[in-house]
Short mmCIF file of C-alpha atoms and ligand atoms in Angstrom, two decimals:
data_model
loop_
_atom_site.label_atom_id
_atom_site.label_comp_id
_atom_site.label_asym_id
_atom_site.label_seq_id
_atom_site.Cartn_x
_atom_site.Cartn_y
_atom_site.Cartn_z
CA UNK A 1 -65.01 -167.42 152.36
CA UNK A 2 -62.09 -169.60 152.19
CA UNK A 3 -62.14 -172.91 154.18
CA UNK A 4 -59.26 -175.03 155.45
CA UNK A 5 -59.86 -178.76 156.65
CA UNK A 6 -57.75 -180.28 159.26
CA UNK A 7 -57.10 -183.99 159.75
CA UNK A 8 -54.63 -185.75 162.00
CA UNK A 9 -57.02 -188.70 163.31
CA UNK A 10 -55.00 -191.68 161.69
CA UNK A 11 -51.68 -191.79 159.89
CA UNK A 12 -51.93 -189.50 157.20
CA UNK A 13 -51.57 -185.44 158.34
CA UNK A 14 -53.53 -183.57 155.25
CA UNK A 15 -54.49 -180.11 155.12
CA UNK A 16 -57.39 -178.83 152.45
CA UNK A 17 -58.65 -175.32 151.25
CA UNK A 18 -61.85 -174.99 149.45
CA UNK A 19 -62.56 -171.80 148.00
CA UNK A 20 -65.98 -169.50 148.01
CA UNK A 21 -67.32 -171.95 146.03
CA UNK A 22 -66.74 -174.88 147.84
CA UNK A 23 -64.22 -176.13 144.99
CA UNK A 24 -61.20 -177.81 145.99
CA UNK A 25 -58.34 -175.54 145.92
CA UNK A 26 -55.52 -177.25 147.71
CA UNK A 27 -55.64 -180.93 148.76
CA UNK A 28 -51.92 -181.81 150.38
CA UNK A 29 -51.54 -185.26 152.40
CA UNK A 30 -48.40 -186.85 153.98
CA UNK A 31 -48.37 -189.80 154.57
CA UNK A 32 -46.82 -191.97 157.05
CA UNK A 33 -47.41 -195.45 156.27
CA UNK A 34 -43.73 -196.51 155.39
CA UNK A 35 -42.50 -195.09 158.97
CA UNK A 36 -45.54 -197.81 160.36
CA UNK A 37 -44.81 -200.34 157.80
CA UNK A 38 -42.48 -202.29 159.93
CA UNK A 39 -44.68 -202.51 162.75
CA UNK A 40 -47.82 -204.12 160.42
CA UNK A 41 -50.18 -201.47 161.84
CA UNK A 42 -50.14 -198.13 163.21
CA UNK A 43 -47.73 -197.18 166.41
CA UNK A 44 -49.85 -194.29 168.33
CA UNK A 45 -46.54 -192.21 169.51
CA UNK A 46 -44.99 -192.43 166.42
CA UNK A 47 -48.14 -190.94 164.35
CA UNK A 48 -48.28 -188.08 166.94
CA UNK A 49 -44.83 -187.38 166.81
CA UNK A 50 -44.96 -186.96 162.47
CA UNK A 51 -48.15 -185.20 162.45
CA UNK A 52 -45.86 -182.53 164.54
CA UNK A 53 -43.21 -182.47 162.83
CA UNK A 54 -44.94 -181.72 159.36
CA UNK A 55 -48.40 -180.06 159.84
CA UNK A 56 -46.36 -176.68 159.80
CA UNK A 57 -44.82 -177.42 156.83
CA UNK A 58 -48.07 -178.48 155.21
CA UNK A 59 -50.27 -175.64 155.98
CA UNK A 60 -47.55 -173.52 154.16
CA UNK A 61 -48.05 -175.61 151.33
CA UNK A 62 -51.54 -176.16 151.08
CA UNK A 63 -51.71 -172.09 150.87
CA UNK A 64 -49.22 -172.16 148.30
CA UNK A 65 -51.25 -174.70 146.32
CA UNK A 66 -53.96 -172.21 146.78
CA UNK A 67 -52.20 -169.18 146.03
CA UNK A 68 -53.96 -167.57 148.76
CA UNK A 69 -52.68 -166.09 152.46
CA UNK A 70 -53.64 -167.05 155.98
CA UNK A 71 -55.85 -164.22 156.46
CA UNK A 72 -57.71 -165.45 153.53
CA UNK A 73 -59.37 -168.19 155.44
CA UNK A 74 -62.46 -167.74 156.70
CA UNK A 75 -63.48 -171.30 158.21
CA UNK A 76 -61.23 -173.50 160.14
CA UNK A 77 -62.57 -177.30 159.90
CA UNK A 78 -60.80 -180.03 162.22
CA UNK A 79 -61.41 -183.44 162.30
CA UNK A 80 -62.41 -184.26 166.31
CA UNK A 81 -62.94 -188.01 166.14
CA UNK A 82 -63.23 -191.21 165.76
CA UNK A 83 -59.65 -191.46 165.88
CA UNK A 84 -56.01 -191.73 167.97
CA UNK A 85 -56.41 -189.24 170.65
CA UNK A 86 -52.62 -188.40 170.60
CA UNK A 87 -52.98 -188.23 166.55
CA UNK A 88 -56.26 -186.07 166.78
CA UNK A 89 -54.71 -183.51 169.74
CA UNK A 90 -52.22 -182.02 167.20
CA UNK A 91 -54.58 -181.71 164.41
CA UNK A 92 -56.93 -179.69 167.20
CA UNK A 93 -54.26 -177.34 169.10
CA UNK A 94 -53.49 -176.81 165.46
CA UNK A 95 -56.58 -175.32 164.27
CA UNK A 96 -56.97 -173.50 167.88
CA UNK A 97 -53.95 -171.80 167.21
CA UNK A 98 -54.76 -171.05 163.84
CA UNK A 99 -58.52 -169.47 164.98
CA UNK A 100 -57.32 -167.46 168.05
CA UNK A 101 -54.35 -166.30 165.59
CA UNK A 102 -56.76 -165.32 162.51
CA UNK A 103 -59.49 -164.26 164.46
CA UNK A 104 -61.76 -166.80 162.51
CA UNK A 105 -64.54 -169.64 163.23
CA UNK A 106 -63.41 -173.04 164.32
CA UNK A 107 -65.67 -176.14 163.65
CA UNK A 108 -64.88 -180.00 165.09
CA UNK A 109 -65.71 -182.17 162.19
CA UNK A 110 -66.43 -186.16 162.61
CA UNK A 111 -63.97 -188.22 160.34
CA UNK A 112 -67.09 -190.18 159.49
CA UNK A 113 -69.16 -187.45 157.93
CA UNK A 114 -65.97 -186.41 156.03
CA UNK A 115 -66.18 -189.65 154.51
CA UNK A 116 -69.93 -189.28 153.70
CA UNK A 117 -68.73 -185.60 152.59
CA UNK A 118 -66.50 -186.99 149.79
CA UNK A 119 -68.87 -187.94 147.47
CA UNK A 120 -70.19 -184.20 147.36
CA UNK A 121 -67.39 -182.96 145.15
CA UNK A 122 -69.39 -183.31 141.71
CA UNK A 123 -71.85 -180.69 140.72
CA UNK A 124 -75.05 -181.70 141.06
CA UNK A 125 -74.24 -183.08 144.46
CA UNK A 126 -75.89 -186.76 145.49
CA UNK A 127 -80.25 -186.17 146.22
CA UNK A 128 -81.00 -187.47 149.82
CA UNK A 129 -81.82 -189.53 151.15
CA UNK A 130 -79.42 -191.88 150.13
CA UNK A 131 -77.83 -194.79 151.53
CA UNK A 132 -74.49 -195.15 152.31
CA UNK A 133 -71.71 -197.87 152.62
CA UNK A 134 -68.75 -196.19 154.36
CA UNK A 135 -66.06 -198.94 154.43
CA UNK A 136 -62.89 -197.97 156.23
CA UNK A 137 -60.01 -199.49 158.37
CA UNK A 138 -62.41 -198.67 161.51
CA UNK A 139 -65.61 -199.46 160.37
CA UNK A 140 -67.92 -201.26 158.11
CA UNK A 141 -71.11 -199.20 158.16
CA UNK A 142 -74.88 -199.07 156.73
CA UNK A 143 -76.08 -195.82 157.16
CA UNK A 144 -79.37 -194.36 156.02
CA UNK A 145 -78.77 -190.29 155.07
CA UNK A 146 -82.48 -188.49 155.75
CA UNK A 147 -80.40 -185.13 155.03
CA UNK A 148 -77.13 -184.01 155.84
CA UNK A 149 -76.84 -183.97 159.75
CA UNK A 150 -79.49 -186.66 160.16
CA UNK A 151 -78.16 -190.66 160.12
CA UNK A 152 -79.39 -193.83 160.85
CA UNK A 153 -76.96 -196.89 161.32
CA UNK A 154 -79.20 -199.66 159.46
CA UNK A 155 -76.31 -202.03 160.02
CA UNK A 156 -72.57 -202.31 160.88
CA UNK A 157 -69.72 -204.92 161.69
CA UNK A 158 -70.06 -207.38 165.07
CA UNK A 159 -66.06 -207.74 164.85
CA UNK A 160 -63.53 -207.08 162.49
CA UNK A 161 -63.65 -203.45 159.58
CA UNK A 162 -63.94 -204.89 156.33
CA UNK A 163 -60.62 -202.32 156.01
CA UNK A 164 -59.41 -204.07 159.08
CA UNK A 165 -60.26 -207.88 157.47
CA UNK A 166 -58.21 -206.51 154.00
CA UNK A 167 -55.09 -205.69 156.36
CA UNK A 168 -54.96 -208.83 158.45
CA UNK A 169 -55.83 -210.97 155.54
CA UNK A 170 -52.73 -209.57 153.82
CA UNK A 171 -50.50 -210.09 156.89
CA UNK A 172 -51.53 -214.32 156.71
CA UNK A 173 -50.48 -213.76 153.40
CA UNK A 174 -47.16 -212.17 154.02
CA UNK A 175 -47.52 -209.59 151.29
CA UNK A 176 -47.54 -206.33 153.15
CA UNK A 177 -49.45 -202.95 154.80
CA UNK A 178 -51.40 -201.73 154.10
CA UNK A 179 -53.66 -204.64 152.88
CA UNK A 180 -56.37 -203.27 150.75
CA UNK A 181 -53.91 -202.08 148.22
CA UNK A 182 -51.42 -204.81 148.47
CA UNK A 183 -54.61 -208.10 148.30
CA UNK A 184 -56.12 -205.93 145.18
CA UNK A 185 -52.58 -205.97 143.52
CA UNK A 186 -52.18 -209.53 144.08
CA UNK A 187 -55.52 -210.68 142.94
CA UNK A 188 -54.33 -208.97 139.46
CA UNK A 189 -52.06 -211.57 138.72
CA UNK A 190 -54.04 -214.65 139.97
CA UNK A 191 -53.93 -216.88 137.11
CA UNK A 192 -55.43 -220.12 138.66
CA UNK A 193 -59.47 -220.47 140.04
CA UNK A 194 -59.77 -218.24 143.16
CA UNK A 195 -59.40 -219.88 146.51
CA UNK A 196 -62.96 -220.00 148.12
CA UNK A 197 -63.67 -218.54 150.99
CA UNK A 198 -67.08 -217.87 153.22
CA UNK A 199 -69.27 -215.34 152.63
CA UNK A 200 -70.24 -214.27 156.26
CA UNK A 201 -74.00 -213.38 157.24
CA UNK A 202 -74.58 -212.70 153.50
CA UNK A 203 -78.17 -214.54 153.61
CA UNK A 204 -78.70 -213.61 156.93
CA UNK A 205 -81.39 -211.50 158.24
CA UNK A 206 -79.77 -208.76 159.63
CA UNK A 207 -77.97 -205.77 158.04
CA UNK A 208 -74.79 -206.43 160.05
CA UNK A 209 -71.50 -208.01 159.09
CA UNK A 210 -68.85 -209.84 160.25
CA UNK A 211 -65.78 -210.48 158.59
CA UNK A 212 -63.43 -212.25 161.48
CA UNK A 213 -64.30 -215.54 160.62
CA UNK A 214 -63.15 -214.99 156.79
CA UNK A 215 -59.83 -214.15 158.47
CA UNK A 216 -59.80 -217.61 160.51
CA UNK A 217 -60.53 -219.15 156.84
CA UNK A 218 -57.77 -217.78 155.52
CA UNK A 219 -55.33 -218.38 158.25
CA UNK A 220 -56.82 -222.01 158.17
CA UNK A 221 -55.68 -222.10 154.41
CA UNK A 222 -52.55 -221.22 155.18
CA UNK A 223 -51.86 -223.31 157.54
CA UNK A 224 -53.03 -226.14 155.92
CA UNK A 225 -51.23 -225.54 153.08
CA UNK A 226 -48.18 -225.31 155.12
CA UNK A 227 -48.74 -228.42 156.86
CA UNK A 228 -49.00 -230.35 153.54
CA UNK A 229 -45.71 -228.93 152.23
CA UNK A 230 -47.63 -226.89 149.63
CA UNK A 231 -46.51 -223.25 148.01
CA UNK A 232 -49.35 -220.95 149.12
CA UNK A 233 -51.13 -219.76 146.33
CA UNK A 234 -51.10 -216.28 147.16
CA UNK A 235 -52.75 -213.88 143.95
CA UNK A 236 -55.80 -216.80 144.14
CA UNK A 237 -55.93 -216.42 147.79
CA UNK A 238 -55.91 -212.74 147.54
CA UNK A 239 -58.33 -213.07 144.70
CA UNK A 240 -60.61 -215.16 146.96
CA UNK A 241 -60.69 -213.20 149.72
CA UNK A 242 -61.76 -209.73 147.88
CA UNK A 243 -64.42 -211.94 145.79
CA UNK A 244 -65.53 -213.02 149.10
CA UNK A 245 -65.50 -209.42 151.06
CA UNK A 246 -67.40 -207.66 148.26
CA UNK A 247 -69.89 -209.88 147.52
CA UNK A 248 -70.92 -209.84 151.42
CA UNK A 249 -70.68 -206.08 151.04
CA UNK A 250 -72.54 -205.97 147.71
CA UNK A 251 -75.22 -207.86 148.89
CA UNK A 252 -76.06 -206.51 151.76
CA UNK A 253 -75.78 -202.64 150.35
CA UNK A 254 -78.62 -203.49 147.82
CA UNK A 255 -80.74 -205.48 150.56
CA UNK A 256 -80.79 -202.45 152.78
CA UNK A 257 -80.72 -199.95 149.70
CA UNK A 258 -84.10 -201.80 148.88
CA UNK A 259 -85.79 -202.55 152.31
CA UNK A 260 -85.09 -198.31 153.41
CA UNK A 261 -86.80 -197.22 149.30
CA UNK A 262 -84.05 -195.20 148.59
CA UNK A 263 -82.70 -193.98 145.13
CA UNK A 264 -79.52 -193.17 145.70
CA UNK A 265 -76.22 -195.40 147.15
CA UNK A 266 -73.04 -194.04 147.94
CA UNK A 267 -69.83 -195.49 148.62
CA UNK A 268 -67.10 -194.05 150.94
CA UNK A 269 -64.08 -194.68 153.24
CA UNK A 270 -60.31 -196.28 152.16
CA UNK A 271 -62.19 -199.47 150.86
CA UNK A 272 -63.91 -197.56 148.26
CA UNK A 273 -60.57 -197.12 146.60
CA UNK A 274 -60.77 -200.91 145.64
CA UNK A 275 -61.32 -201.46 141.97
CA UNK A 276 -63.75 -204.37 142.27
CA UNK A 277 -65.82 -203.09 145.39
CA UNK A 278 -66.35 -200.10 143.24
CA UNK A 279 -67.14 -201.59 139.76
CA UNK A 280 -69.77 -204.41 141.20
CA UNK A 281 -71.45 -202.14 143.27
CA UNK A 282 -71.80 -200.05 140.34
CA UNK A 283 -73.68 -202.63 138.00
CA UNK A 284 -75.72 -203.80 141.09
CA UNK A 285 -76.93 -200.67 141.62
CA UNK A 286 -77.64 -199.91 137.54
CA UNK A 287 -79.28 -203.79 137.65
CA UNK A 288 -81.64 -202.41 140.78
CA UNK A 289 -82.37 -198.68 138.80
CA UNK A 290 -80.22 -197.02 141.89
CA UNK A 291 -77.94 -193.89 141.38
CA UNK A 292 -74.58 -194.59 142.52
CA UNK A 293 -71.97 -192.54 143.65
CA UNK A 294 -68.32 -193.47 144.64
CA UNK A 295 -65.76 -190.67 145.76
CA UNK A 296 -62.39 -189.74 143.36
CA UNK A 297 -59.73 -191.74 144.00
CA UNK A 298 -57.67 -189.65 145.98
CA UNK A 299 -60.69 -188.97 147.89
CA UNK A 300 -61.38 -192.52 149.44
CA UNK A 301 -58.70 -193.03 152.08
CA UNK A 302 -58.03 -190.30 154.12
CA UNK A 303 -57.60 -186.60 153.62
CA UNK A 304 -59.00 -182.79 154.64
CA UNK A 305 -60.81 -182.10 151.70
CA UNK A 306 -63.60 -184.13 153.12
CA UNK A 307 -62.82 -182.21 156.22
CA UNK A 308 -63.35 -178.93 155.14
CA UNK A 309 -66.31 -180.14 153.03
CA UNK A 310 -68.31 -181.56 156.19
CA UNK A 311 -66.95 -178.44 158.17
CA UNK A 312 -68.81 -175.74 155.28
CA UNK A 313 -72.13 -177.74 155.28
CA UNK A 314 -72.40 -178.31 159.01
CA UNK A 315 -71.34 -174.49 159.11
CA UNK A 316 -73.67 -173.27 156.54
CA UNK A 317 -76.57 -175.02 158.28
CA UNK A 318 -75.55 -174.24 161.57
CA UNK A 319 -74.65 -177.87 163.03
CA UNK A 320 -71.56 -177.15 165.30
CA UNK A 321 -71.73 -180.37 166.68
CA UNK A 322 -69.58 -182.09 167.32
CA UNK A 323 -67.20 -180.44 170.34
CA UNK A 324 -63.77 -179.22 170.06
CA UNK A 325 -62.06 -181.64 171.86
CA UNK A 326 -60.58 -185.65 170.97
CA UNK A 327 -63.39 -187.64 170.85
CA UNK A 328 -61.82 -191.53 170.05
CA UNK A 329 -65.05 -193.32 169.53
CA UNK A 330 -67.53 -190.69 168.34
CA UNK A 331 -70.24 -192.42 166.02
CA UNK A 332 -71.67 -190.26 163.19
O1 LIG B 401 -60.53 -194.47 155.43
P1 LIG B 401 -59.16 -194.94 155.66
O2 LIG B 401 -58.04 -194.28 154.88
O3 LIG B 401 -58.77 -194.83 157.17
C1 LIG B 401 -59.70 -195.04 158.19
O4 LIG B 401 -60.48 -194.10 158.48
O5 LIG B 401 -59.71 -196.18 158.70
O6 LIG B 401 -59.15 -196.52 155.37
C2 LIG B 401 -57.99 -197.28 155.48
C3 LIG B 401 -58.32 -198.70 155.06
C4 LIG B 401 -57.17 -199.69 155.29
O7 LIG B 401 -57.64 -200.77 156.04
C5 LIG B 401 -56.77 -200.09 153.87
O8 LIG B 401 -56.29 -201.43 153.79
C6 LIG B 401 -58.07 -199.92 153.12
O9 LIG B 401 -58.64 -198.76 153.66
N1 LIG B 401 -57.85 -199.75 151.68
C7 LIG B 401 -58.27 -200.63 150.75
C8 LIG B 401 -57.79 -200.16 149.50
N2 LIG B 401 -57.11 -198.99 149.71
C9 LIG B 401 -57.15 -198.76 151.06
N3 LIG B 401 -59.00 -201.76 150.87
C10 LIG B 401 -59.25 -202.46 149.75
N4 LIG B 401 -58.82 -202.08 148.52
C11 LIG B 401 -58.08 -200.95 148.34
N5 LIG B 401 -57.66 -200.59 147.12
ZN1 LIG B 402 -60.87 -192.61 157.48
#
């Protein structure tokens, strides 16, 4: 059985097939960050409006990539929420229309599982439980994984996403959306010490974070350094603020990896693309005798293959939660 993921929640349209095996067998994403680019976030209407305009076109390509037909599908996984409800009603009346058409199964799929889903691409899949650090433009969350289907939140942001933090950062910086990629690039060619910032709630009791006031620190810097005629230093800044970010996120991944007894941490969500998130957590985990596991690349920000990965487990195992309908501010 064939499976196609569906995901429209956000600013990226991507369709995914997975074949009988559950290997990846088409992964196409469009993008539309240069059409939001302008704005410094994501306009609703206009997201809508592209993920119309090209899902069409993508689903013909994604079976191309496959070198399969239509009627070869024989799960249709959607992606329900959290999301833009405009943004997540094409994605759905999509994959309705493609059910009633093929006759096949539909599933609703939360975009947070899908993140927890992309580490699950490698053969032997992670051992749960496992606990998880799914950093994304939405959310910054701890999540204890009993089994597939069965979370705890051990701890999650008061304000800003650490994803969110990354992209505001960058625009007190002047150097671009989205942020993540854009601070990492510039912290590359720091050359001078880093600027230092806070590390919020780091020793603090609690497995929550908070990254808004490392945002007022850096627009503090700024304007300070405008006030006194100075040239921002903008690769140290940058370099500073990710040092900052991921050692709050570090730390607090091994203090609640530790205090639940797990074995196993995985990483997940855009964030997880960046370089030094990925490599620290990495040797803190090897320093603490944890197995760690970070998605591919590709697999970080998002895309369906993640989709249609949650969609085949939940399926297999009989979890049809969640329903088929938007759902903006569904938590896993
Ligand atoms: O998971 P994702 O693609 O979308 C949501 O579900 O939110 O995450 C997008 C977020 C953005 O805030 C972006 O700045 C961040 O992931 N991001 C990064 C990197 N690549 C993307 N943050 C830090 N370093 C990166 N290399
Ligand atoms: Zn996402």
């Amino acid at each position: 059985m064939n499976t196609i993921g569906i995901e429209t929640s956000c600013d990226e349209t991507a369709i995914a097939i997975l074949d009988d095996n559950g290997k990846l067998i088409a992964n196409e994403i469009s993008s539309q960050i240069a059409a939001h680019a302008r704005f410094g976030g994501i306009v609703p209407e206009i997201a809508a409006r592209m993920h119309a305009e090209i899902i069409n076109h993508l689903y013909a390509s994604a079976l191309e990539e496959a070198g399969i037909s239509g009627d070869k599908l024989g799960l249709i996984a959607v992606t329900v929420g959290p999301g833009l409800v405009p943004s997540l009603i094409v994605g759905i009346s999509f994959a309705r229309a493609l059910a009633a058409a093929l006759d096949k199964p539909i599933i609703g799929v939360n975009h947070l599982q899908g993140h927890l889903m992309s580490n699950f691409f490698i053969d032997p899949p992670p051992a749960l439980p496992a606990l998880c650090l799914l950093v994304s433009g939405g959310h910054t969350d701890l999540i204890l994984v009993r089994d597939i289907g069965n979370y705890e939140i051990l701890g999650r942001t008061r304000d800003d996403a650490a994803g969110e933090a990354f992209d505001k950062a960058a625009r007190l910086m002047g150097i671009g959306y989205p942020g993540g990629p854009a601070i990492q690039a510039a912290a590359l060619n720091a050359t001078g010490p880093d600027v230092t910032l806070p590390r919020p709630m780091l020793h603090d009791e609690s497995l929550d974070f908070s990254f808004s006031g490392l945002k007022t620190a850096v627009l503090n810097f700024t304007k300070r350094t405008e006030r006194e005629g100075g040239v921002l230093p903008v690769n140290e800044l940058a370099a500073g603020f990710q040092n900052a970010v991921t050692d709050v996120l570090v730390g607090k991944t091994i203090r609640a990896a530790r205090q639940s007894g797990v074995e196993t941490v995985l990483l997940c969500g855009g964030v997880a693309a960046n370089q030094l998130l990925r490599q620290r957590l990495a040797e803190a985990c090897e320093k603490q005798g944890l197995t760690f596991f970070s998605p591919p690349f590709e697999l970080c920000t998002d895309n369906a293959a993640m989709v249609a990965r949650a969609g085949l487990e939940n399926f297999s195992r009989n979890l049809t939660n969640p329903a088929l309908s938007p759902q903006p501010n569904i938590s896993l």
